[in-house]
Every structure is written in structure tokens, then in C-alpha cells.
Coordinates of C-alpha atoms in Angstrom, one line a residue:
M455 CA 10.5 -3.0 -27.0
K456 CA 7.2 -4.8 -26.7
P457 CA 4.6 -3.3 -24.3
W458 CA 4.1 -5.1 -21.0
L459 CA 0.7 -3.6 -20.6
E460 CA -1.9 -2.7 -23.3
F461 CA -5.0 -1.1 -21.9
D462 CA -8.2 -0.1 -23.9
C463 CA -11.3 0.1 -21.6
Q464 CA -14.5 2.0 -20.9
Y465 CA -16.1 2.2 -17.6
L466 CA -19.2 4.2 -16.5
Y467 CA -20.1 5.2 -12.9
E468 CA -23.7 5.8 -11.7
S469 CA -22.6 9.4 -10.9
G470 CA -22.1 9.8 -14.7
F471 CA -18.3 9.9 -14.7
A472 CA -17.0 7.9 -17.6
L473 CA -13.6 6.5 -18.3
D474 CA -12.6 5.9 -22.0
A475 CA -8.8 5.3 -21.9
K476 CA -6.4 3.6 -24.2
F477 CA -2.6 3.4 -23.7
S478 CA 0.3 1.0 -23.6
L479 CA 3.4 0.8 -21.4
Q480 CA 6.9 -0.2 -22.3
G481 CA 9.1 1.3 -19.6
R482 CA 10.0 -0.8 -16.6
V483 CA 8.3 1.8 -14.4
A484 CA 5.5 3.9 -15.8
A485 CA 3.6 6.7 -13.9
L486 CA -0.1 7.4 -14.4
C487 CA -0.5 11.1 -13.4
G488 CA -3.6 13.4 -13.2
P489 CA -5.7 15.4 -10.8
S490 CA -8.0 13.9 -8.2
G491 CA -11.1 12.3 -9.9
S492 CA -9.3 12.0 -13.3
G493 CA -9.7 8.1 -13.4
K494 CA -6.3 7.0 -12.2
T495 CA -7.6 4.6 -9.5
T496 CA -10.3 3.4 -11.9
V497 CA -7.6 2.3 -14.4
V498 CA -5.8 0.5 -11.6
S499 CA -9.0 -1.2 -10.5
L500 CA -9.8 -2.4 -14.0
I501 CA -6.2 -3.8 -14.4
A502 CA -6.4 -5.6 -11.0
G503 CA -9.9 -6.9 -11.7
I504 CA -11.6 -5.0 -8.9
L505 CA -13.9 -3.4 -11.5
K506 CA -15.2 -5.0 -14.8
P507 CA -15.3 -2.6 -17.8
R508 CA -18.3 -2.1 -19.9
R509 CA -16.0 -2.6 -22.9
G510 CA -12.4 -3.4 -23.1
I511 CA -9.3 -5.4 -23.8
V512 CA -6.3 -5.6 -21.4
T513 CA -3.1 -7.5 -22.1
L514 CA -0.6 -8.0 -19.4
C515 CA 2.9 -9.4 -20.0
D516 CA 1.7 -11.1 -23.2
D517 CA -1.4 -12.6 -21.6
T518 CA -4.9 -11.4 -22.3
I519 CA -6.6 -10.8 -19.0
V520 CA -9.6 -8.9 -20.4
D521 CA -11.2 -9.3 -23.8
L522 CA -14.9 -8.7 -23.4
P523 CA -15.8 -9.4 -27.1
K524 CA -14.4 -12.9 -26.6
G525 CA -15.9 -13.3 -23.1
V526 CA -12.6 -13.2 -21.3
C527 CA -12.4 -11.5 -17.9
L528 CA -10.0 -13.2 -15.5
R529 CA -10.7 -13.2 -11.8
P530 CA -8.3 -11.0 -9.7
E531 CA -6.5 -13.9 -8.2
H532 CA -5.6 -15.3 -11.7
R533 CA -4.1 -12.1 -13.0
R534 CA -0.9 -12.2 -10.9
V535 CA -1.0 -8.4 -10.2
G536 CA 0.5 -7.1 -7.0
L537 CA -1.5 -4.1 -5.7
T538 CA -0.9 -1.6 -2.9
F539 CA -3.8 0.7 -1.9
Q540 CA -3.6 4.3 -0.6
D541 CA -4.9 3.1 2.7
R542 CA -2.8 0.0 2.8
R543 CA -5.6 -2.4 4.0
L544 CA -3.5 -4.5 6.3
F545 CA -5.2 -7.1 8.4
P546 CA -5.2 -5.6 12.0
H547 CA -5.5 -9.0 13.7
L548 CA -2.5 -10.5 11.9
S549 CA 1.2 -9.9 12.6
V550 CA 3.5 -8.4 10.0
A551 CA 4.8 -11.9 9.2
R552 CA 1.2 -13.3 8.7
N553 CA 0.2 -10.3 6.6
I554 CA 3.1 -11.0 4.3
A555 CA 2.3 -14.7 4.3
Y556 CA -1.3 -14.0 3.3
G557 CA 0.0 -12.4 0.1
A558 CA 1.7 -15.7 -0.8
R559 CA -1.3 -17.9 0.1
R560 CA -2.3 -18.6 -3.6
R561 CA 1.2 -19.1 -5.0
V562 CA 4.2 -21.0 -4.1
V563 CA 6.9 -18.3 -3.5
E564 CA 10.4 -19.5 -2.8
D565 CA 11.6 -18.8 0.8
E566 CA 14.7 -17.1 -0.6
L567 CA 12.4 -14.6 -2.5
Q568 CA 10.3 -13.9 0.6
Q569 CA 13.5 -13.3 2.6
R570 CA 14.8 -11.0 -0.1
I571 CA 11.6 -8.9 0.0
I572 CA 11.9 -8.7 3.8
D573 CA 15.5 -7.7 3.6
I574 CA 15.0 -5.1 0.9
L575 CA 12.1 -3.4 2.9
E576 CA 13.9 -3.8 6.2
L577 CA 11.1 -5.6 7.9
T578 CA 13.0 -8.3 9.9
N579 CA 12.6 -6.4 13.2
L580 CA 8.9 -5.8 12.6
L581 CA 7.7 -9.3 11.8
D582 CA 6.1 -10.0 15.2
R583 CA 4.4 -6.7 15.4
Y584 CA 0.8 -5.8 14.5
P585 CA -0.4 -2.9 12.2
A586 CA -1.7 -0.8 15.1
H587 CA 1.8 -0.5 16.4
L588 CA 3.4 0.5 13.1
S589 CA 4.0 4.0 11.7
G590 CA 2.4 4.9 8.4
G591 CA 5.7 4.4 6.7
E592 CA 6.1 0.9 8.3
Q593 CA 2.6 0.0 7.3
Q594 CA 3.3 1.0 3.7
R595 CA 6.4 -1.2 3.6
V596 CA 4.4 -4.2 4.9
A597 CA 1.7 -3.6 2.3
L598 CA 4.4 -3.6 -0.4
A599 CA 5.9 -6.7 0.9
R600 CA 2.5 -8.4 0.9
A601 CA 1.9 -7.5 -2.7
L602 CA 5.3 -8.8 -3.7
A603 CA 4.9 -12.0 -1.8
S604 CA 2.2 -13.1 -4.2
G605 CA 4.8 -13.5 -6.9
P606 CA 3.2 -10.9 -9.2
R607 CA 4.3 -10.4 -12.9
A608 CA 3.4 -6.7 -12.5
L609 CA 3.1 -4.2 -9.6
L610 CA 0.5 -1.5 -9.2
L611 CA 1.3 1.2 -6.6
D612 CA -1.7 3.5 -5.9
E613 CA -0.4 6.7 -4.3
P614 CA 2.2 5.0 -2.1
L615 CA 3.2 8.2 -0.3
S616 CA -0.3 9.7 0.3
A617 CA -0.8 8.4 3.8
V618 CA 2.8 8.4 4.9
E619 CA 4.2 11.0 7.3
A620 CA 6.0 13.8 5.4
P621 CA 9.4 13.1 7.0
L622 CA 9.2 9.5 5.9
Q623 CA 8.2 10.0 2.3
S624 CA 11.8 10.1 1.1
R625 CA 12.6 6.9 2.8
I626 CA 9.6 5.1 1.4
A627 CA 10.6 6.4 -2.1
E628 CA 14.0 4.7 -1.5
F629 CA 12.3 1.5 -0.6
S630 CA 10.1 1.6 -3.6
E631 CA 13.1 2.4 -5.8
A632 CA 15.0 -0.6 -4.4
V633 CA 12.1 -3.0 -5.0
V634 CA 11.7 -1.9 -8.6
R635 CA 15.5 -2.0 -9.2
D636 CA 16.3 -5.3 -7.4
L637 CA 13.2 -7.4 -8.2
E638 CA 12.9 -6.1 -11.9
I639 CA 9.1 -6.1 -11.8
P640 CA 7.2 -4.0 -14.4
T641 CA 5.4 -1.3 -12.3
L642 CA 2.6 1.2 -12.8
L643 CA 2.9 4.0 -10.3
I644 CA -0.1 6.3 -9.5
S645 CA 1.1 9.4 -7.8
H646 CA 0.6 13.1 -7.3
N647 CA 4.2 13.4 -6.0
Q648 CA 6.3 14.9 -8.8
Q649 CA 9.5 14.1 -7.1
L650 CA 8.6 10.4 -6.8
V651 CA 7.5 10.3 -10.4
E652 CA 10.8 11.9 -11.6
R653 CA 12.8 9.5 -9.4
L654 CA 11.2 6.2 -10.4
A655 CA 9.4 6.5 -13.7
D656 CA 10.9 6.2 -17.1
E657 CA 7.5 6.7 -18.8
V658 CA 4.6 9.0 -17.9
V659 CA 1.0 8.8 -18.9
V660 CA -1.3 11.8 -18.2
I661 CA -5.0 11.3 -17.6
S662 CA -7.7 13.9 -17.1
E663 CA -11.5 13.5 -16.9
G664 CA -11.2 9.9 -17.8
R665 CA -9.3 10.5 -21.0
I666 CA -5.6 9.9 -21.8
H667 CA -4.0 13.3 -22.8
S668 CA -0.4 12.4 -23.3
T669 CA 2.3 9.7 -23.0
A670 CA 6.0 10.5 -22.8
A671 CA 9.1 8.5 -22.2

């Protein structure tokens, strides 16, 4: 099976922390695991285009999105990556429906697909509500729907359970599993939650102190 993601990048923070990581992903759902401060979110940010590496090459679904030796570094909106953050980052002044629509603003996404996303994540009864009136679990589902509404070719989930109430974590795991299964989108999961990793991932990459330590299917 050909890798859907090939990553080989270096990044240096002013604090002195350095990322120097190389790995490839073949499994439909891969988990990037490691302690806090190990470089997980840096990897996600480099793939999504939030950060620019000092050196690097990133290939996503057969397209080169970063190749600094050749002067290639696509803008985030041209990478077609769906990203959910730990803090969700919903627009407080927009309803659930408009938050989801914002995700689709740069791409033509079929109404049927948008409705399918809403159905899978059970958001129909929440479309007119605003983020301030949603639980943490509901906000996470909206953030996931917004990421999917952009029509991504790959999905990056950065600690999807970290800000969700403990009683709801199992339910959010169910929604995440349904999305991955039904929409068949290659996914990189960042998580400290061992149960979520075991439930969703068919490949695990371990990172520590900015270096890849192991990869296992």
C-alpha cells in the first residue's frame, strides 16, 4: 500500500526546542502519540501549513505540499486538510449552521455530503444554536463537521477528547469512529487517550523530544 502521507521536516522554536522528524503513513487512521511537548502539535501545524519548516518535504495523497529545496510550500487553504484543534476555535457570533458553512466557503461541497456529515454527527437539532449554548462535546462535533465541510482529502484530529467532559468522551469517540468509517478519509489522530487510539488507529507513530522513536501497525 502506498503511503498517503510522507513527512520529513525540521522546525526550530526560539525556545530552543527542535523538531527533526521523518515518517510515512499507510493506515487509514494513524495515531501520533507522545508526551506533552514532544512535538505532536508541531507536526500537525507543519502538515496544515500553520508553520513553515526550516527544511522539509511533505507529500499528501500523492501531491507535494512542501518541498523547500524546490521552493514549494502551499498555502494552508490549498492543501485540502481538515483540522480540528484542541480548543475547537468555533466562531462565537455564528450559529452552528454558519460555522459549518464557513468550512465549505472555499470549496464546492455537495449538499448531499454536507447533510451526510450533519446526520453522522447528529447536529440537525443544533443548527440554529450558538457555541456558547453548546456543551464541550457538542462543540467538538461542530468543529469536526466544519473541518469535514471543506471537502478535505485528509483529516487531522488534534486531541479531540482533551476538552470534552469525561462522561461524553466515549460518545465523541463513537462519532469520530463513524466519520472515519463512513467517509473513508485518511486521518492522523493526535491523542493521549490510549482507549481512543486502540479504538480508531490501525497504525501508531511514537514521538518524543521532537524525534520519531517507533512506528507500528
